[in-house]
Tab-separated table of C-alpha atoms in Angstrom:
chain	number	residue	atom	x	y	z
V	2	MET	CA	0.000	0.000	0.000
V	3	ILE	CA	1.294	3.462	-0.885
V	4	ALA	CA	0.574	6.570	1.146
V	5	PRO	CA	0.418	9.486	-1.340
V	6	GLU	CA	2.620	11.815	0.703
V	7	ARG	CA	5.422	9.229	0.656
V	8	ALA	CA	4.968	7.906	-2.863
V	9	ALA	CA	6.813	10.823	-4.480
V	10	ALA	CA	10.164	9.670	-3.068
V	11	TYR	CA	12.156	8.775	-6.196
V	12	PRO	CA	14.539	7.151	-6.822
V	13	LEU	CA	13.044	4.162	-5.058
V	14	THR	CA	14.961	2.724	-2.151
V	15	PRO	CA	15.985	-0.946	-2.433
V	16	SER	CA	13.167	-1.939	-0.064
V	17	ARG	CA	10.579	-0.082	-2.154
V	18	ARG	CA	11.888	-1.652	-5.327
V	19	GLN	CA	11.443	-5.011	-3.653
V	20	ARG	CA	7.846	-4.146	-2.782
V	21	LEU	CA	7.181	-3.103	-6.374
V	22	LYS	CA	8.620	-6.406	-7.539
V	23	GLN	CA	6.482	-8.259	-4.990
V	24	TYR	CA	3.203	-6.632	-6.040
V	25	LEU	CA	3.866	-6.264	-9.770
V	26	PRO	CA	6.334	-9.055	-10.652
V	27	ASN	CA	5.652	-9.300	-14.392
V	28	VAL	CA	5.591	-5.546	-14.838
V	29	TYR	CA	8.748	-5.156	-12.764
V	30	ASN	CA	10.690	-7.489	-15.028
V	31	LYS	CA	9.577	-5.581	-18.118
V	32	LEU	CA	10.445	-2.265	-16.474
V	33	LYS	CA	13.890	-3.548	-15.502
V	34	ASN	CA	14.552	-4.476	-19.138
V	35	ARG	CA	12.943	-1.264	-20.448
V	36	GLU	CA	10.446	-3.219	-22.511
V	37	PRO	CA	7.268	-1.460	-23.743
V	38	ILE	CA	4.756	-0.866	-20.936
V	39	HIS	CA	1.161	0.224	-21.540
V	40	ILE	CA	-1.035	1.676	-18.787
V	41	VAL	CA	-4.790	2.297	-18.841
V	42	ALA	CA	-6.410	4.590	-16.265
V	43	LEU	CA	-10.091	4.151	-15.346
V	44	GLY	CA	-12.305	6.089	-12.967
V	45	ASP	CA	-14.028	9.410	-12.452
V	46	SER	CA	-12.872	13.045	-12.577
V	47	ILE	CA	-10.319	12.388	-9.813
V	48	THR	CA	-8.372	10.378	-12.404
V	49	GLU	CA	-9.399	12.295	-15.527
V	50	TYR	CA	-8.688	15.870	-14.466
V	51	TYR	CA	-5.578	17.708	-13.390
V	52	GLY	CA	-7.396	20.902	-12.408
V	53	TYR	CA	-9.814	23.469	-13.796
V	54	GLY	CA	-7.599	25.548	-16.079
V	55	PRO	CA	-6.872	25.177	-19.807
V	56	ASP	CA	-4.676	22.146	-19.076
V	57	ALA	CA	-7.351	20.473	-16.936
V	58	LYS	CA	-7.430	17.348	-19.095
V	59	ASP	CA	-3.690	17.012	-19.617
V	60	ALA	CA	-3.386	13.279	-18.909
V	61	LEU	CA	0.313	13.690	-18.153
V	62	ARG	CA	-0.663	15.764	-15.100
V	63	SER	CA	-3.316	13.398	-13.793
V	64	TRP	CA	-2.284	11.260	-10.833
V	65	ALA	CA	-1.994	8.260	-13.159
V	66	GLY	CA	0.137	10.275	-15.570
V	67	VAL	CA	2.446	11.448	-12.804
V	68	PHE	CA	2.816	7.856	-11.618
V	69	ALA	CA	3.681	6.728	-15.156
V	70	GLN	CA	6.292	9.484	-15.516
V	71	GLU	CA	7.896	8.552	-12.208
V	72	LEU	CA	8.100	4.933	-13.354
V	73	ALA	CA	9.723	6.104	-16.588
V	74	LYS	CA	12.214	8.166	-14.617
V	75	GLU	CA	12.983	5.367	-12.149
V	76	PHE	CA	13.633	2.746	-14.844
V	77	PHE	CA	15.375	5.019	-17.361
V	78	TYR	CA	12.769	5.102	-20.108
V	79	THR	CA	14.507	7.885	-21.999
V	80	GLY	CA	11.456	8.448	-24.220
V	81	GLY	CA	9.330	9.202	-21.169
V	82	VAL	CA	5.563	8.755	-21.304
V	83	ARG	CA	3.395	9.048	-24.399
V	84	ILE	CA	-0.372	9.527	-24.082
V	85	ILE	CA	-2.522	7.501	-26.461
V	86	LYS	CA	-5.338	9.622	-27.925
V	87	PRO	CA	-4.877	12.706	-25.730
V	88	GLU	CA	-7.754	15.143	-25.350
V	89	LYS	CA	-7.948	17.824	-28.050
V	90	GLY	CA	-5.343	20.503	-27.436
V	91	GLN	CA	-3.465	18.467	-24.824
V	92	PRO	CA	0.096	17.141	-25.277
V	93	GLU	CA	0.999	13.618	-26.257
V	94	LYS	CA	4.391	13.855	-24.533
V	95	ALA	CA	6.056	16.200	-22.082
V	96	ASP	CA	9.087	16.508	-24.380
V	97	PRO	CA	10.163	15.021	-27.734
V	98	ALA	CA	12.955	12.842	-26.309
V	99	LEU	CA	13.542	9.561	-28.119
V	100	GLY	CA	14.043	6.110	-26.666
V	101	PRO	CA	12.024	3.492	-24.775
V	102	GLU	CA	8.576	4.766	-23.776
V	103	ILE	CA	5.781	3.994	-21.367
V	104	THR	CA	2.426	4.562	-23.057
V	105	MET	CA	-0.783	5.456	-21.260
V	106	ARG	CA	-4.420	5.955	-22.182
V	107	ASN	CA	-6.665	7.793	-19.753
V	108	LEU	CA	-10.220	6.478	-20.094
V	109	ALA	CA	-11.486	8.020	-16.859
V	110	ARG	CA	-14.591	10.196	-17.235
V	111	GLY	CA	-15.980	12.808	-14.869
V	112	GLY	CA	-19.224	11.827	-13.173
V	113	SER	CA	-18.578	8.084	-13.452
V	114	THR	CA	-19.487	5.604	-10.754
V	115	ILE	CA	-18.347	2.039	-10.267
V	116	HIS	CA	-21.301	0.944	-12.400
V	117	GLN	CA	-19.497	2.399	-15.456
V	118	ALA	CA	-16.400	0.267	-14.857
V	119	PHE	CA	-17.305	-2.460	-17.311
V	120	GLN	CA	-18.221	-0.028	-20.091
V	121	HIS	CA	-14.507	0.504	-20.684
V	122	LEU	CA	-13.206	-2.820	-19.410
V	123	THR	CA	-15.248	-4.724	-21.994
V	124	VAL	CA	-14.886	-2.246	-24.887
V	125	ASP	CA	-11.621	-0.330	-25.188
V	126	ALA	CA	-9.474	-0.799	-22.074
V	127	PHE	CA	-7.835	-3.953	-23.467
V	128	LEU	CA	-7.428	-2.898	-27.087
V	129	ASN	CA	-3.662	-2.489	-26.623
V	130	GLU	CA	-3.122	-5.287	-24.082
V	131	PRO	CA	-2.337	-3.125	-21.051
V	132	ASP	CA	0.299	-4.186	-18.582
V	133	ILE	CA	-1.257	-2.066	-15.810
V	134	ILE	CA	-4.859	-1.042	-15.156
V	135	MET	CA	-5.243	1.832	-12.685
V	136	MET	CA	-8.661	2.296	-11.062
V	137	CYS	CA	-10.277	4.913	-8.817
V	138	TRP	CA	-14.010	5.300	-8.201
V	139	GLY	CA	-15.988	6.353	-5.154
V	140	VAL	CA	-16.677	10.089	-5.013
V	141	ASN	CA	-19.711	10.052	-7.319
V	142	ASP	CA	-20.847	6.697	-5.947
V	143	ARG	CA	-21.171	8.234	-2.497
V	144	PHE	CA	-22.396	11.698	-3.516
V	145	SER	CA	-25.108	10.440	-5.853
V	146	GLY	CA	-26.605	8.091	-3.312
V	147	LEU	CA	-27.301	5.662	-6.157
V	148	VAL	CA	-24.650	3.078	-5.223
V	149	SER	CA	-24.951	1.126	-2.008
V	150	GLN	CA	-21.894	0.017	-0.062
V	151	PRO	CA	-22.432	-3.667	-0.940
V	152	GLN	CA	-22.840	-2.771	-4.641
V	153	TYR	CA	-19.652	-0.689	-4.567
V	154	LYS	CA	-17.653	-3.552	-3.082
V	155	GLU	CA	-19.180	-6.215	-5.338
V	156	VAL	CA	-18.697	-4.382	-8.635
V	157	TYR	CA	-15.229	-3.060	-7.731
V	158	ASP	CA	-14.041	-6.550	-6.817
V	159	ALA	CA	-15.537	-7.887	-10.069
V	160	ALA	CA	-13.744	-5.186	-12.086
V	161	ILE	CA	-10.417	-6.100	-10.496
V	162	ALA	CA	-11.010	-9.797	-11.104
V	163	TYR	CA	-11.882	-9.100	-14.757
V	164	ALA	CA	-8.618	-7.217	-15.292
V	165	LEU	CA	-6.536	-9.841	-13.510
V	166	GLU	CA	-8.059	-12.641	-15.565
V	167	ARG	CA	-6.765	-10.815	-18.645
V	168	LYS	CA	-3.220	-10.753	-17.245
V	169	ALA	CA	-3.118	-7.055	-16.377
V	170	ALA	CA	-1.575	-5.875	-13.134
V	171	VAL	CA	-4.015	-3.762	-11.120
V	172	ILE	CA	-3.287	-0.626	-9.102
V	173	VAL	CA	-6.193	0.758	-7.111
V	174	SER	CA	-6.638	4.115	-5.432
V	175	ALA	CA	-9.087	4.449	-2.567
V	176	PRO	CA	-11.552	7.318	-3.157
V	177	THR	CA	-10.411	10.740	-2.055
V	178	GLY	CA	-12.212	13.102	0.266
V	179	SER	CA	-13.911	16.257	-0.979
V	180	LEU	CA	-13.106	19.877	-0.107
V	181	MET	CA	-16.596	21.050	-1.027
V	182	GLU	CA	-18.477	23.125	1.533
V	183	PRO	CA	-19.907	22.541	4.046
V	184	ALA	CA	-16.990	20.374	5.136
V	185	ARG	CA	-19.134	18.577	7.717
V	186	LYS	CA	-21.283	17.243	4.892
V	187	TYR	CA	-18.647	16.401	2.290
V	188	LEU	CA	-15.171	15.887	3.733
V	189	GLY	CA	-15.654	12.458	5.246
V	190	MET	CA	-18.370	11.209	2.923
V	191	THR	CA	-16.254	8.713	0.978
V	192	ALA	CA	-14.666	7.405	4.178
V	193	THR	CA	-17.798	5.353	4.836
V	194	LEU	CA	-17.339	3.269	1.680
V	195	PRO	CA	-15.938	-0.240	2.276
V	196	PRO	CA	-12.186	0.339	2.819
V	197	PRO	CA	-10.633	-1.067	-0.362
V	198	CYS	CA	-6.979	-1.038	0.574
V	199	ALA	CA	-7.459	-3.215	3.652
V	200	ARG	CA	-8.949	-5.979	1.493
V	201	TRP	CA	-6.743	-5.603	-1.535
V	202	ARG	CA	-3.517	-5.400	0.421
V	203	LYS	CA	-4.288	-8.862	1.810
V	204	ALA	CA	-4.814	-10.037	-1.771
V	205	ARG	CA	-1.380	-8.614	-2.687
V	206	ARG	CA	-2.755	-5.794	-4.813
V	207	LEU	CA	-1.043	-2.422	-4.957
V	208	CYS	CA	-3.282	0.252	-3.457
V	209	ALA	CA	-2.840	3.997	-2.885
V	210	ASP	CA	-4.800	5.288	0.110
V	211	PRO	CA	-5.459	9.057	0.375
V	212	TRP	CA	-7.303	8.418	3.640
V	213	LEU	CA	-4.140	6.962	5.125
V	214	ALA	CA	-2.409	10.248	4.352
V	215	MET	CA	-5.250	12.194	5.962
V	216	THR	CA	-5.116	10.020	9.062
V	217	ARG	CA	-1.438	10.748	9.449
V	218	ALA	CA	-2.044	14.457	8.893
V	219	VAL	CA	-5.021	15.022	11.221
V	220	GLY	CA	-4.986	11.950	13.445
V	221	ALA	CA	-7.080	8.835	13.754
V	222	ALA	CA	-9.548	10.466	16.169
V	223	ALA	CA	-10.438	13.128	13.595
V	224	ARG	CA	-10.909	10.493	10.919
V	225	ARG	CA	-13.272	8.531	13.174
V	226	ARG	CA	-15.332	11.682	13.702
V	227	LEU	CA	-15.555	12.180	9.938
V	228	ARG	CA	-16.874	8.641	9.545
V	229	LEU	CA	-19.400	9.100	12.351
V	230	TRP	CA	-20.801	12.276	10.768
V	231	HIS	CA	-21.880	10.263	7.741
V	232	ARG	CA	-23.134	7.227	9.608
V	233	ALA	CA	-25.487	9.295	11.733
């Protein structure tokens, strides 16, 4: 499991390289040999957007894009990361350097819930035989009130199983909190979803947990209060 505030520490230490090898063995071997790696990102606006300016949909600046670029840097992919079918007006690459590349396609769409997962998984996510599928849903599931906690868990687990059956490594991000006002209503809303990283870590899946970072920042007692607000 990766805490976001610590995940930016590159180059990786030997122990972190070992963890990457443990969780993503096939991908690790390809990275070590600088073989072609293809990543597909799925989810909602948390994965699709960088911000709200003119470069909002620059996939290179999304969290998945940043992760891909750090992998390229760590394993000396001199060609960096190339985005497949970038949004109109957005760059395909950060610079024109030549050499081995990591490719990525961002299929995340704002407003999506976990119920949209299979729309891409069964249509275009596997067109280029991805090595890694990155997933993050939860904000709209909770805010819309249309997805129950059991449905969220059931469909998310099915989406992961579908990707694994097709030989893709899976990296999951737990849903983030929201800074919308009033904070009492929104901040802890996604914290009441079934905690994905606890389950998936036991299944040896790589999982990024923004709530772990928040717990470390504000303390476990504050996190429990956030959960209680939304269970009342």
